[in-house]
Amino acid sequence: ISANPYSLRVTIKGLTVEGLPGEPAPLLTVQQATVNASISSVLRFAPVIDAVKIDGLTANIVRFEAQRFNFDDIIGRLRAKPKKDDDKPAGFAVGNIEIAGSLVNFDDRVTGRKHALSDIAIGIPFISNLPVDVEVKVLPSFSAKLNGSPIAVAGETRPFHDTLESSINVKLDGLDIPTYLAYSPVRLNFTVPRGSLDTDLRIAFRRAAPAIGNKPAQAAQTLVSGAVVVNGFVLAAPAANAQPLIGWKSLRVVLDEVDPFARQAVIGDI
């Protein structure tokens, strides 16, 4: 670990998080991670990060059985932490998040299959629930190779918008819910025998904007809008002796504006 108190930069090299005893590979390794903090952290009594760059991250995930993974002990410790009396989310702001040259190995011992998501590159302009203006240099993007097949999603920027808004579209068509719910890292006391998911969502990253005339100042926002459709859905509980509880042929929800970090949502239509 090296730190520069003048530039507020911290660099970590060769980080290793060991896995469970007996596992041949560590749970996580990182070749290098660099964090550039902001002096605003002191002024706001909350973490404000100008940039985060992670190079050469490798995660080795093992599924031993349904909803049981090699990192369950970490989740257990996080869930065991006592909750605060007030439900107000902690303030934070992280800008210019970049992940490059990374790899996720997934060993599914339930099915006997192995998968690899390689050459991962991710760009996130910022995530924040504080009214701070971080200079954004990163566009929203995602690219990788899933078992050798390339995947790429690129975002766009509205340069003449007063918030220099960047956005990325997320479209899914017929995603099988039971298949992917089995990979939940948290044990669920219900099952979903049937159901498919369609999405046509837009994730927008709006930078903070100063007050202009009668227009008030605007805090940085991460907003989700669009449509979510769940077809042929059945939910049963409890998991040990599942009985159907609820189901429908088709449910469509239109999201006008959802701000996950401010915990606000405006639903347009159901």
PDB file of C-alpha atoms in Angstrom:
ATOM      1  CA  ILE A   1       0.000   0.000   0.000  1.00  0.00           C
ATOM      2  CA  SER A   2       1.311   3.451  -0.902  1.00  0.00           C
ATOM      3  CA  ALA A   3      -0.302   6.795  -0.123  1.00  0.00           C
ATOM      4  CA  ASN A   4       0.372  10.375  -1.170  1.00  0.00           C
ATOM      5  CA  PRO A   5      -1.071  12.792   1.419  1.00  0.00           C
ATOM      6  CA  TYR A   6      -0.687  15.771  -0.923  1.00  0.00           C
ATOM      7  CA  SER A   7      -2.621  14.338  -3.876  1.00  0.00           C
ATOM      8  CA  LEU A   8      -4.892  12.226  -1.603  1.00  0.00           C
ATOM      9  CA  ARG A   9      -4.106   9.163  -3.716  1.00  0.00           C
ATOM     10  CA  VAL A  10      -3.907   5.614  -2.352  1.00  0.00           C
ATOM     11  CA  THR A  11      -2.547   2.710  -4.414  1.00  0.00           C
ATOM     12  CA  ILE A  12      -2.836  -0.959  -3.477  1.00  0.00           C
ATOM     13  CA  LYS A  13      -0.820  -3.585  -5.345  1.00  0.00           C
ATOM     14  CA  GLY A  14      -0.953  -7.373  -5.143  1.00  0.00           C
ATOM     15  CA  LEU A  15      -4.094  -7.625  -3.005  1.00  0.00           C
ATOM     16  CA  THR A  16      -5.186 -11.205  -2.228  1.00  0.00           C
ATOM     17  CA  VAL A  17      -8.301 -12.384  -0.384  1.00  0.00           C
ATOM     18  CA  GLU A  18      -7.993 -16.062   0.453  1.00  0.00           C
ATOM     19  CA  GLY A  19     -10.909 -18.410  -0.078  1.00  0.00           C
ATOM     20  CA  LEU A  20     -12.214 -21.240   2.054  1.00  0.00           C
ATOM     21  CA  PRO A  21      -9.732 -23.771   3.457  1.00  0.00           C
ATOM     22  CA  GLY A  22      -8.941 -26.449   0.901  1.00  0.00           C
ATOM     23  CA  GLU A  23      -9.856 -24.367  -2.151  1.00  0.00           C
ATOM     24  CA  PRO A  24      -7.050 -24.269  -4.743  1.00  0.00           C
ATOM     25  CA  ALA A  25      -7.490 -20.618  -5.760  1.00  0.00           C
ATOM     26  CA  PRO A  26      -7.964 -17.430  -3.711  1.00  0.00           C
ATOM     27  CA  LEU A  27     -11.381 -15.826  -3.646  1.00  0.00           C
ATOM     28  CA  LEU A  28     -10.107 -12.522  -5.029  1.00  0.00           C
ATOM     29  CA  THR A  29      -6.892 -10.995  -6.321  1.00  0.00           C
ATOM     30  CA  VAL A  30      -6.225  -7.470  -7.577  1.00  0.00           C
ATOM     31  CA  GLN A  31      -3.058  -6.487  -9.413  1.00  0.00           C
ATOM     32  CA  GLN A  32      -3.525  -2.774  -8.707  1.00  0.00           C
ATOM     33  CA  ALA A  33      -6.221  -0.482  -7.344  1.00  0.00           C
ATOM     34  CA  THR A  34      -5.927   3.302  -7.222  1.00  0.00           C
ATOM     35  CA  VAL A  35      -8.246   5.612  -5.299  1.00  0.00           C
ATOM     36  CA  ASN A  36      -8.150   9.407  -5.621  1.00  0.00           C
ATOM     37  CA  ALA A  37      -9.929  11.000  -2.679  1.00  0.00           C
ATOM     38  CA  SER A  38     -11.299  14.541  -2.564  1.00  0.00           C
ATOM     39  CA  ILE A  39     -10.777  17.200   0.067  1.00  0.00           C
ATOM     40  CA  SER A  40     -14.576  17.470   0.068  1.00  0.00           C
ATOM     41  CA  SER A  41     -14.592  14.323   2.215  1.00  0.00           C
ATOM     42  CA  VAL A  42     -13.352  16.413   5.139  1.00  0.00           C
ATOM     43  CA  LEU A  43     -15.816  19.224   4.525  1.00  0.00           C
ATOM     44  CA  ARG A  44     -18.829  16.924   4.206  1.00  0.00           C
ATOM     45  CA  PHE A  45     -17.855  14.290   6.799  1.00  0.00           C
ATOM     46  CA  ALA A  46     -18.566  11.659   4.142  1.00  0.00           C
ATOM     47  CA  PRO A  47     -16.437   9.827   1.573  1.00  0.00           C
ATOM     48  CA  VAL A  48     -16.054  11.765  -1.681  1.00  0.00           C
ATOM     49  CA  ILE A  49     -13.884   9.961  -4.231  1.00  0.00           C
ATOM     50  CA  ASP A  50     -12.798  11.639  -7.458  1.00  0.00           C
ATOM     51  CA  ALA A  51     -11.704   8.440  -9.217  1.00  0.00           C
ATOM     52  CA  VAL A  52     -11.320   4.689  -8.710  1.00  0.00           C
ATOM     53  CA  LYS A  53      -9.343   2.483 -11.084  1.00  0.00           C
ATOM     54  CA  ILE A  54      -8.981  -1.279 -10.683  1.00  0.00           C
ATOM     55  CA  ASP A  55      -6.653  -3.285 -12.927  1.00  0.00           C
ATOM     56  CA  GLY A  56      -6.309  -7.043 -13.099  1.00  0.00           C
ATOM     57  CA  LEU A  57      -9.080  -8.111 -10.749  1.00  0.00           C
ATOM     58  CA  THR A  58      -9.656 -11.880 -10.661  1.00  0.00           C
ATOM     59  CA  ALA A  59     -12.569 -13.421  -8.745  1.00  0.00           C
ATOM     60  CA  ASN A  60     -12.953 -17.186  -8.325  1.00  0.00           C
ATOM     61  CA  ILE A  61     -16.563 -17.994  -7.467  1.00  0.00           C
ATOM     62  CA  VAL A  62     -17.661 -21.497  -6.500  1.00  0.00           C
ATOM     63  CA  ARG A  63     -21.281 -22.645  -6.112  1.00  0.00           C
ATOM     64  CA  PHE A  64     -21.443 -25.696  -3.861  1.00  0.00           C
ATOM     65  CA  GLU A  65     -25.230 -26.011  -3.952  1.00  0.00           C
ATOM     66  CA  ALA A  66     -28.259 -23.823  -4.641  1.00  0.00           C
ATOM     67  CA  GLN A  67     -27.710 -20.455  -2.886  1.00  0.00           C
ATOM     68  CA  ARG A  68     -24.490 -21.630  -1.215  1.00  0.00           C
ATOM     69  CA  PHE A  69     -21.220 -20.107  -2.402  1.00  0.00           C
ATOM     70  CA  ASN A  70     -17.605 -19.823  -1.293  1.00  0.00           C
ATOM     71  CA  PHE A  71     -18.204 -16.280  -0.029  1.00  0.00           C
ATOM     72  CA  ASP A  72     -21.200 -17.024   2.214  1.00  0.00           C
ATOM     73  CA  ASP A  73     -19.146 -16.300   5.343  1.00  0.00           C
ATOM     74  CA  ILE A  74     -18.552 -12.727   4.145  1.00  0.00           C
ATOM     75  CA  ILE A  75     -22.264 -12.153   3.492  1.00  0.00           C
ATOM     76  CA  GLY A  76     -23.088 -13.632   6.892  1.00  0.00           C
ATOM     77  CA  ARG A  77     -20.797 -11.190   8.696  1.00  0.00           C
ATOM     78  CA  LEU A  78     -22.228  -8.220   6.777  1.00  0.00           C
ATOM     79  CA  ARG A  79     -25.822  -9.221   7.548  1.00  0.00           C
ATOM     80  CA  ALA A  80     -24.969  -9.770  11.215  1.00  0.00           C
ATOM     81  CA  LYS A  81     -23.969  -6.140  11.698  1.00  0.00           C
ATOM     82  CA  PRO A  82     -26.534  -4.245  13.809  1.00  0.00           C
ATOM     83  CA  LYS A  83     -28.729  -1.828  11.908  1.00  0.00           C
ATOM     84  CA  LYS A  84     -28.838   1.842  12.807  1.00  0.00           C
ATOM     85  CA  ASP A  85     -31.942   3.287  14.422  1.00  0.00           C
ATOM     86  CA  ASP A  86     -32.438   5.769  11.597  1.00  0.00           C
ATOM     87  CA  ASP A  87     -32.969   4.386   8.109  1.00  0.00           C
ATOM     88  CA  LYS A  88     -31.236   7.294   6.393  1.00  0.00           C
ATOM     89  CA  PRO A  89     -28.621   6.074   3.885  1.00  0.00           C
ATOM     90  CA  ALA A  90     -25.011   7.051   4.493  1.00  0.00           C
ATOM     91  CA  GLY A  91     -23.791   9.876   2.277  1.00  0.00           C
ATOM     92  CA  PHE A  92     -21.133   9.161  -0.329  1.00  0.00           C
ATOM     93  CA  ALA A  93     -19.943  10.139  -3.793  1.00  0.00           C
ATOM     94  CA  VAL A  94     -17.678   8.087  -6.058  1.00  0.00           C
ATOM     95  CA  GLY A  95     -16.788   9.317  -9.537  1.00  0.00           C
ATOM     96  CA  ASN A  96     -14.914   7.988 -12.556  1.00  0.00           C
ATOM     97  CA  ILE A  97     -15.038   4.271 -11.747  1.00  0.00           C
ATOM     98  CA  GLU A  98     -12.970   2.126 -14.110  1.00  0.00           C
ATOM     99  CA  ILE A  99     -12.342  -1.620 -14.068  1.00  0.00           C
ATOM    100  CA  ALA A 100     -10.007  -3.088 -16.696  1.00  0.00           C
ATOM    101  CA  GLY A 101      -8.316  -6.365 -17.587  1.00  0.00           C
ATOM    102  CA  SER A 102     -10.413  -8.348 -15.129  1.00  0.00           C
ATOM    103  CA  LEU A 103     -11.700 -11.915 -14.920  1.00  0.00           C
ATOM    104  CA  VAL A 104     -14.431 -13.824 -13.102  1.00  0.00           C
ATOM    105  CA  ASN A 105     -14.162 -17.616 -12.981  1.00  0.00           C
ATOM    106  CA  PHE A 106     -17.361 -19.417 -12.001  1.00  0.00           C
ATOM    107  CA  ASP A 107     -17.174 -23.064 -10.930  1.00  0.00           C
ATOM    108  CA  ASP A 108     -20.724 -24.435 -10.723  1.00  0.00           C
ATOM    109  CA  ARG A 109     -20.338 -27.717  -8.869  1.00  0.00           C
ATOM    110  CA  VAL A 110     -24.097 -28.229  -8.904  1.00  0.00           C
ATOM    111  CA  THR A 111     -24.177 -28.648 -12.683  1.00  0.00           C
ATOM    112  CA  GLY A 112     -20.526 -29.570 -13.132  1.00  0.00           C
ATOM    113  CA  ARG A 113     -19.950 -26.642 -15.498  1.00  0.00           C
ATOM    114  CA  LYS A 114     -17.342 -23.909 -15.482  1.00  0.00           C
ATOM    115  CA  HIS A 115     -17.760 -20.433 -16.954  1.00  0.00           C
ATOM    116  CA  ALA A 116     -15.393 -17.506 -17.453  1.00  0.00           C
ATOM    117  CA  LEU A 117     -16.164 -13.827 -17.919  1.00  0.00           C
ATOM    118  CA  SER A 118     -12.844 -12.480 -19.178  1.00  0.00           C
ATOM    119  CA  ASP A 119     -11.385  -9.237 -20.511  1.00  0.00           C
ATOM    120  CA  ILE A 120     -13.844  -7.290 -18.351  1.00  0.00           C
ATOM    121  CA  ALA A 121     -13.865  -3.520 -18.829  1.00  0.00           C
ATOM    122  CA  ILE A 122     -16.410  -1.366 -16.989  1.00  0.00           C
ATOM    123  CA  GLY A 123     -16.897   2.389 -16.929  1.00  0.00           C
ATOM    124  CA  ILE A 124     -19.251   4.128 -14.488  1.00  0.00           C
ATOM    125  CA  PRO A 125     -19.355   7.963 -14.494  1.00  0.00           C
ATOM    126  CA  PHE A 126     -20.345   8.210 -10.830  1.00  0.00           C
ATOM    127  CA  ILE A 127     -22.605   6.932  -8.090  1.00  0.00           C
ATOM    128  CA  SER A 128     -23.597   9.470  -5.476  1.00  0.00           C
ATOM    129  CA  ASN A 129     -26.265  10.657  -3.082  1.00  0.00           C
ATOM    130  CA  LEU A 130     -24.447  13.871  -2.150  1.00  0.00           C
ATOM    131  CA  PRO A 131     -24.813  17.280  -3.835  1.00  0.00           C
ATOM    132  CA  VAL A 132     -21.197  17.382  -5.021  1.00  0.00           C
ATOM    133  CA  ASP A 133     -19.890  18.155  -8.494  1.00  0.00           C
ATOM    134  CA  VAL A 134     -17.213  15.649  -9.469  1.00  0.00           C
ATOM    135  CA  GLU A 135     -15.419  16.222 -12.763  1.00  0.00           C
ATOM    136  CA  VAL A 136     -16.607  13.269 -14.839  1.00  0.00           C
ATOM    137  CA  LYS A 137     -14.233  11.848 -17.439  1.00  0.00           C
ATOM    138  CA  VAL A 138     -15.611   8.295 -17.756  1.00  0.00           C
ATOM    139  CA  LEU A 139     -18.494   7.235 -20.014  1.00  0.00           C
ATOM    140  CA  PRO A 140     -20.847   4.388 -19.029  1.00  0.00           C
ATOM    141  CA  SER A 141     -19.686   1.200 -20.728  1.00  0.00           C
ATOM    142  CA  PHE A 142     -19.318  -2.550 -20.331  1.00  0.00           C
ATOM    143  CA  SER A 143     -17.406  -5.089 -22.377  1.00  0.00           C
ATOM    144  CA  ALA A 144     -16.229  -8.639 -21.725  1.00  0.00           C
ATOM    145  CA  LYS A 145     -16.007 -12.127 -23.165  1.00  0.00           C
ATOM    146  CA  LEU A 146     -18.385 -14.781 -21.814  1.00  0.00           C
ATOM    147  CA  ASN A 147     -16.762 -18.158 -22.429  1.00  0.00           C
ATOM    148  CA  GLY A 148     -14.948 -16.552 -25.337  1.00  0.00           C
ATOM    149  CA  SER A 149     -17.973 -14.786 -26.874  1.00  0.00           C
ATOM    150  CA  PRO A 150     -17.671 -10.975 -26.869  1.00  0.00           C
ATOM    151  CA  ILE A 151     -20.221  -8.737 -25.135  1.00  0.00           C
ATOM    152  CA  ALA A 152     -20.180  -4.959 -25.453  1.00  0.00           C
ATOM    153  CA  VAL A 153     -22.509  -2.177 -24.321  1.00  0.00           C
ATOM    154  CA  ALA A 154     -21.572   1.460 -24.884  1.00  0.00           C
ATOM    155  CA  GLY A 155     -23.207   4.544 -23.415  1.00  0.00           C
ATOM    156  CA  GLU A 156     -23.797   7.997 -24.818  1.00  0.00           C
ATOM    157  CA  THR A 157     -23.432  11.566 -23.605  1.00  0.00           C
ATOM    158  CA  ARG A 158     -25.605  14.629 -24.175  1.00  0.00           C
ATOM    159  CA  PRO A 159     -22.798  17.245 -24.294  1.00  0.00           C
ATOM    160  CA  PHE A 160     -25.133  20.237 -24.576  1.00  0.00           C
ATOM    161  CA  HIS A 161     -27.398  19.182 -21.694  1.00  0.00           C
ATOM    162  CA  ASP A 162     -26.931  21.368 -18.617  1.00  0.00           C
ATOM    163  CA  THR A 163     -25.899  18.315 -16.553  1.00  0.00           C
ATOM    164  CA  LEU A 164     -23.736  16.702 -19.276  1.00  0.00           C
ATOM    165  CA  GLU A 165     -25.965  13.659 -18.907  1.00  0.00           C
ATOM    166  CA  SER A 166     -24.564  10.226 -19.807  1.00  0.00           C
ATOM    167  CA  SER A 167     -26.737   7.150 -20.218  1.00  0.00           C
ATOM    168  CA  ILE A 168     -26.738   3.466 -21.069  1.00  0.00           C
ATOM    169  CA  ASN A 169     -29.597   1.196 -22.180  1.00  0.00           C
ATOM    170  CA  VAL A 170     -30.290  -2.208 -20.638  1.00  0.00           C
ATOM    171  CA  LYS A 171     -32.487  -4.528 -22.699  1.00  0.00           C
ATOM    172  CA  LEU A 172     -33.372  -8.101 -21.753  1.00  0.00           C
ATOM    173  CA  ASP A 173     -35.681 -10.418 -23.671  1.00  0.00           C
ATOM    174  CA  GLY A 174     -37.182 -13.520 -22.090  1.00  0.00           C
ATOM    175  CA  LEU A 175     -34.674 -13.937 -19.248  1.00  0.00           C
ATOM    176  CA  ASP A 176     -35.631 -17.103 -17.365  1.00  0.00           C
ATOM    177  CA  ILE A 177     -36.131 -16.061 -13.726  1.00  0.00           C
ATOM    178  CA  PRO A 178     -35.909 -19.538 -12.057  1.00  0.00           C
ATOM    179  CA  THR A 179     -32.557 -20.254 -13.736  1.00  0.00           C
ATOM    180  CA  TYR A 180     -30.898 -17.103 -12.437  1.00  0.00           C
ATOM    181  CA  LEU A 181     -32.666 -16.986  -9.062  1.00  0.00           C
ATOM    182  CA  ALA A 182     -30.897 -20.235  -8.186  1.00  0.00           C
ATOM    183  CA  TYR A 183     -27.654 -18.236  -8.185  1.00  0.00           C
ATOM    184  CA  SER A 184     -28.827 -15.829  -5.471  1.00  0.00           C
ATOM    185  CA  PRO A 185     -26.065 -15.497  -2.848  1.00  0.00           C
ATOM    186  CA  VAL A 186     -28.737 -14.979  -0.166  1.00  0.00           C
ATOM    187  CA  ARG A 187     -30.854 -17.943   0.909  1.00  0.00           C
ATOM    188  CA  LEU A 188     -34.485 -17.410  -0.043  1.00  0.00           C
ATOM    189  CA  ASN A 189     -37.517 -18.891   1.711  1.00  0.00           C
ATOM    190  CA  PHE A 190     -39.500 -19.061  -1.513  1.00  0.00           C
ATOM    191  CA  THR A 191     -39.175 -20.466  -5.011  1.00  0.00           C
ATOM    192  CA  VAL A 192     -40.161 -19.236  -8.458  1.00  0.00           C
ATOM    193  CA  PRO A 193     -41.128 -22.267 -10.571  1.00  0.00           C
ATOM    194  CA  ARG A 194     -41.892 -20.168 -13.645  1.00  0.00           C
ATOM    195  CA  GLY A 195     -41.393 -16.659 -14.955  1.00  0.00           C
ATOM    196  CA  SER A 196     -39.524 -14.628 -17.559  1.00  0.00           C
ATOM    197  CA  LEU A 197     -38.234 -11.062 -17.519  1.00  0.00           C
ATOM    198  CA  ASP A 198     -38.141  -8.417 -20.249  1.00  0.00           C
ATOM    199  CA  THR A 199     -36.603  -4.988 -19.692  1.00  0.00           C
ATOM    200  CA  ASP A 200     -36.180  -1.838 -21.734  1.00  0.00           C
ATOM    201  CA  LEU A 201     -34.428   0.438 -19.276  1.00  0.00           C
ATOM    202  CA  ARG A 202     -32.334   3.571 -19.501  1.00  0.00           C
ATOM    203  CA  ILE A 203     -29.814   4.356 -16.771  1.00  0.00           C
ATOM    204  CA  ALA A 204     -28.870   8.028 -16.766  1.00  0.00           C
ATOM    205  CA  PHE A 205     -26.010   9.674 -14.887  1.00  0.00           C
ATOM    206  CA  ARG A 206     -26.714  13.365 -14.302  1.00  0.00           C
ATOM    207  CA  ARG A 207     -23.954  15.539 -12.956  1.00  0.00           C
ATOM    208  CA  ALA A 208     -24.639  18.203 -10.361  1.00  0.00           C
ATOM    209  CA  ALA A 209     -25.691  21.522 -11.877  1.00  0.00           C
ATOM    210  CA  PRO A 210     -25.447  24.972 -10.232  1.00  0.00           C
ATOM    211  CA  ALA A 211     -28.432  27.253  -9.756  1.00  0.00           C
ATOM    212  CA  ILE A 212     -29.171  29.346 -12.838  1.00  0.00           C
ATOM    213  CA  GLY A 213     -31.753  32.150 -12.617  1.00  0.00           C
ATOM    214  CA  ASN A 214     -34.970  30.753 -11.165  1.00  0.00           C
ATOM    215  CA  LYS A 215     -33.764  27.183 -11.644  1.00  0.00           C
ATOM    216  CA  PRO A 216     -32.490  25.682  -8.361  1.00  0.00           C
ATOM    217  CA  ALA A 217     -29.219  23.779  -8.030  1.00  0.00           C
ATOM    218  CA  GLN A 218     -29.416  20.108  -8.979  1.00  0.00           C
ATOM    219  CA  ALA A 219     -27.570  17.370  -7.081  1.00  0.00           C
ATOM    220  CA  ALA A 220     -25.874  14.529  -8.942  1.00  0.00           C
ATOM    221  CA  GLN A 221     -28.312  11.734  -9.744  1.00  0.00           C
ATOM    222  CA  THR A 222     -28.343   8.174 -11.069  1.00  0.00           C
ATOM    223  CA  LEU A 223     -31.795   7.637 -12.572  1.00  0.00           C
ATOM    224  CA  VAL A 224     -33.494   4.548 -13.997  1.00  0.00           C
ATOM    225  CA  SER A 225     -36.480   4.790 -16.335  1.00  0.00           C
ATOM    226  CA  GLY A 226     -38.282   2.525 -18.787  1.00  0.00           C
ATOM    227  CA  ALA A 227     -40.369  -0.633 -18.709  1.00  0.00           C
ATOM    228  CA  VAL A 228     -40.095  -3.944 -16.847  1.00  0.00           C
ATOM    229  CA  VAL A 229     -42.296  -6.885 -17.900  1.00  0.00           C
ATOM    230  CA  VAL A 230     -42.642 -10.185 -16.022  1.00  0.00           C
ATOM    231  CA  ASN A 231     -44.514 -12.919 -17.885  1.00  0.00           C
ATOM    232  CA  GLY A 232     -45.892 -16.298 -16.775  1.00  0.00           C
ATOM    233  CA  PHE A 233     -44.862 -15.738 -13.175  1.00  0.00           C
ATOM    234  CA  VAL A 234     -45.509 -18.094 -10.238  1.00  0.00           C
ATOM    235  CA  LEU A 235     -44.194 -17.655  -6.677  1.00  0.00           C
ATOM    236  CA  ALA A 236     -44.368 -20.489  -4.142  1.00  0.00           C
ATOM    237  CA  ALA A 237     -43.439 -20.700  -0.451  1.00  0.00           C
ATOM    238  CA  PRO A 238     -41.999 -21.828   1.866  1.00  0.00           C
ATOM    239  CA  ALA A 239     -38.982 -23.200   0.051  1.00  0.00           C
ATOM    240  CA  ALA A 240     -38.971 -26.499   1.988  1.00  0.00           C
ATOM    241  CA  ASN A 241     -42.596 -27.348   1.121  1.00  0.00           C
ATOM    242  CA  ALA A 242     -43.461 -24.905  -1.618  1.00  0.00           C
ATOM    243  CA  GLN A 243     -47.101 -24.144  -2.366  1.00  0.00           C
ATOM    244  CA  PRO A 244     -48.206 -21.598  -5.011  1.00  0.00           C
ATOM    245  CA  LEU A 245     -48.961 -18.215  -3.425  1.00  0.00           C
ATOM    246  CA  ILE A 246     -49.259 -15.764  -6.293  1.00  0.00           C
ATOM    247  CA  GLY A 247     -48.979 -15.703 -10.056  1.00  0.00           C
ATOM    248  CA  TRP A 248     -49.944 -13.810 -13.193  1.00  0.00           C
ATOM    249  CA  LYS A 249     -49.821 -14.067 -16.950  1.00  0.00           C
ATOM    250  CA  SER A 250     -48.208 -10.689 -17.535  1.00  0.00           C
ATOM    251  CA  LEU A 251     -47.218  -7.710 -15.383  1.00  0.00           C
ATOM    252  CA  ARG A 252     -45.814  -4.546 -16.948  1.00  0.00           C
ATOM    253  CA  VAL A 253     -44.434  -1.699 -14.839  1.00  0.00           C
ATOM    254  CA  VAL A 254     -43.388   1.614 -16.371  1.00  0.00           C
ATOM    255  CA  LEU A 255     -40.777   3.478 -14.351  1.00  0.00           C
ATOM    256  CA  ASP A 256     -40.914   7.222 -14.890  1.00  0.00           C
ATOM    257  CA  GLU A 257     -37.936   7.917 -12.655  1.00  0.00           C
ATOM    258  CA  VAL A 258     -36.210   5.806 -10.012  1.00  0.00           C
ATOM    259  CA  ASP A 259     -33.307   7.177  -7.974  1.00  0.00           C
ATOM    260  CA  PRO A 260     -31.918   4.111  -6.125  1.00  0.00           C
ATOM    261  CA  PHE A 261     -29.409   6.054  -4.030  1.00  0.00           C
ATOM    262  CA  ALA A 262     -31.986   8.610  -2.850  1.00  0.00           C
ATOM    263  CA  ARG A 263     -34.554   5.803  -2.378  1.00  0.00           C
ATOM    264  CA  GLN A 264     -37.129   7.598  -4.499  1.00  0.00           C
ATOM    265  CA  ALA A 265     -39.335   6.174  -7.238  1.00  0.00           C
ATOM    266  CA  VAL A 266     -42.021   7.512  -9.544  1.00  0.00           C
ATOM    267  CA  ILE A 267     -44.111   4.770 -11.148  1.00  0.00           C
ATOM    268  CA  GLY A 268     -45.829   5.804 -14.391  1.00  0.00           C
ATOM    269  CA  ASP A 269     -48.094   2.846 -15.072  1.00  0.00           C
ATOM    270  CA  ILE A 270     -48.824  -0.719 -13.957  1.00  0.00           C
TER     271      ILE A 270
END
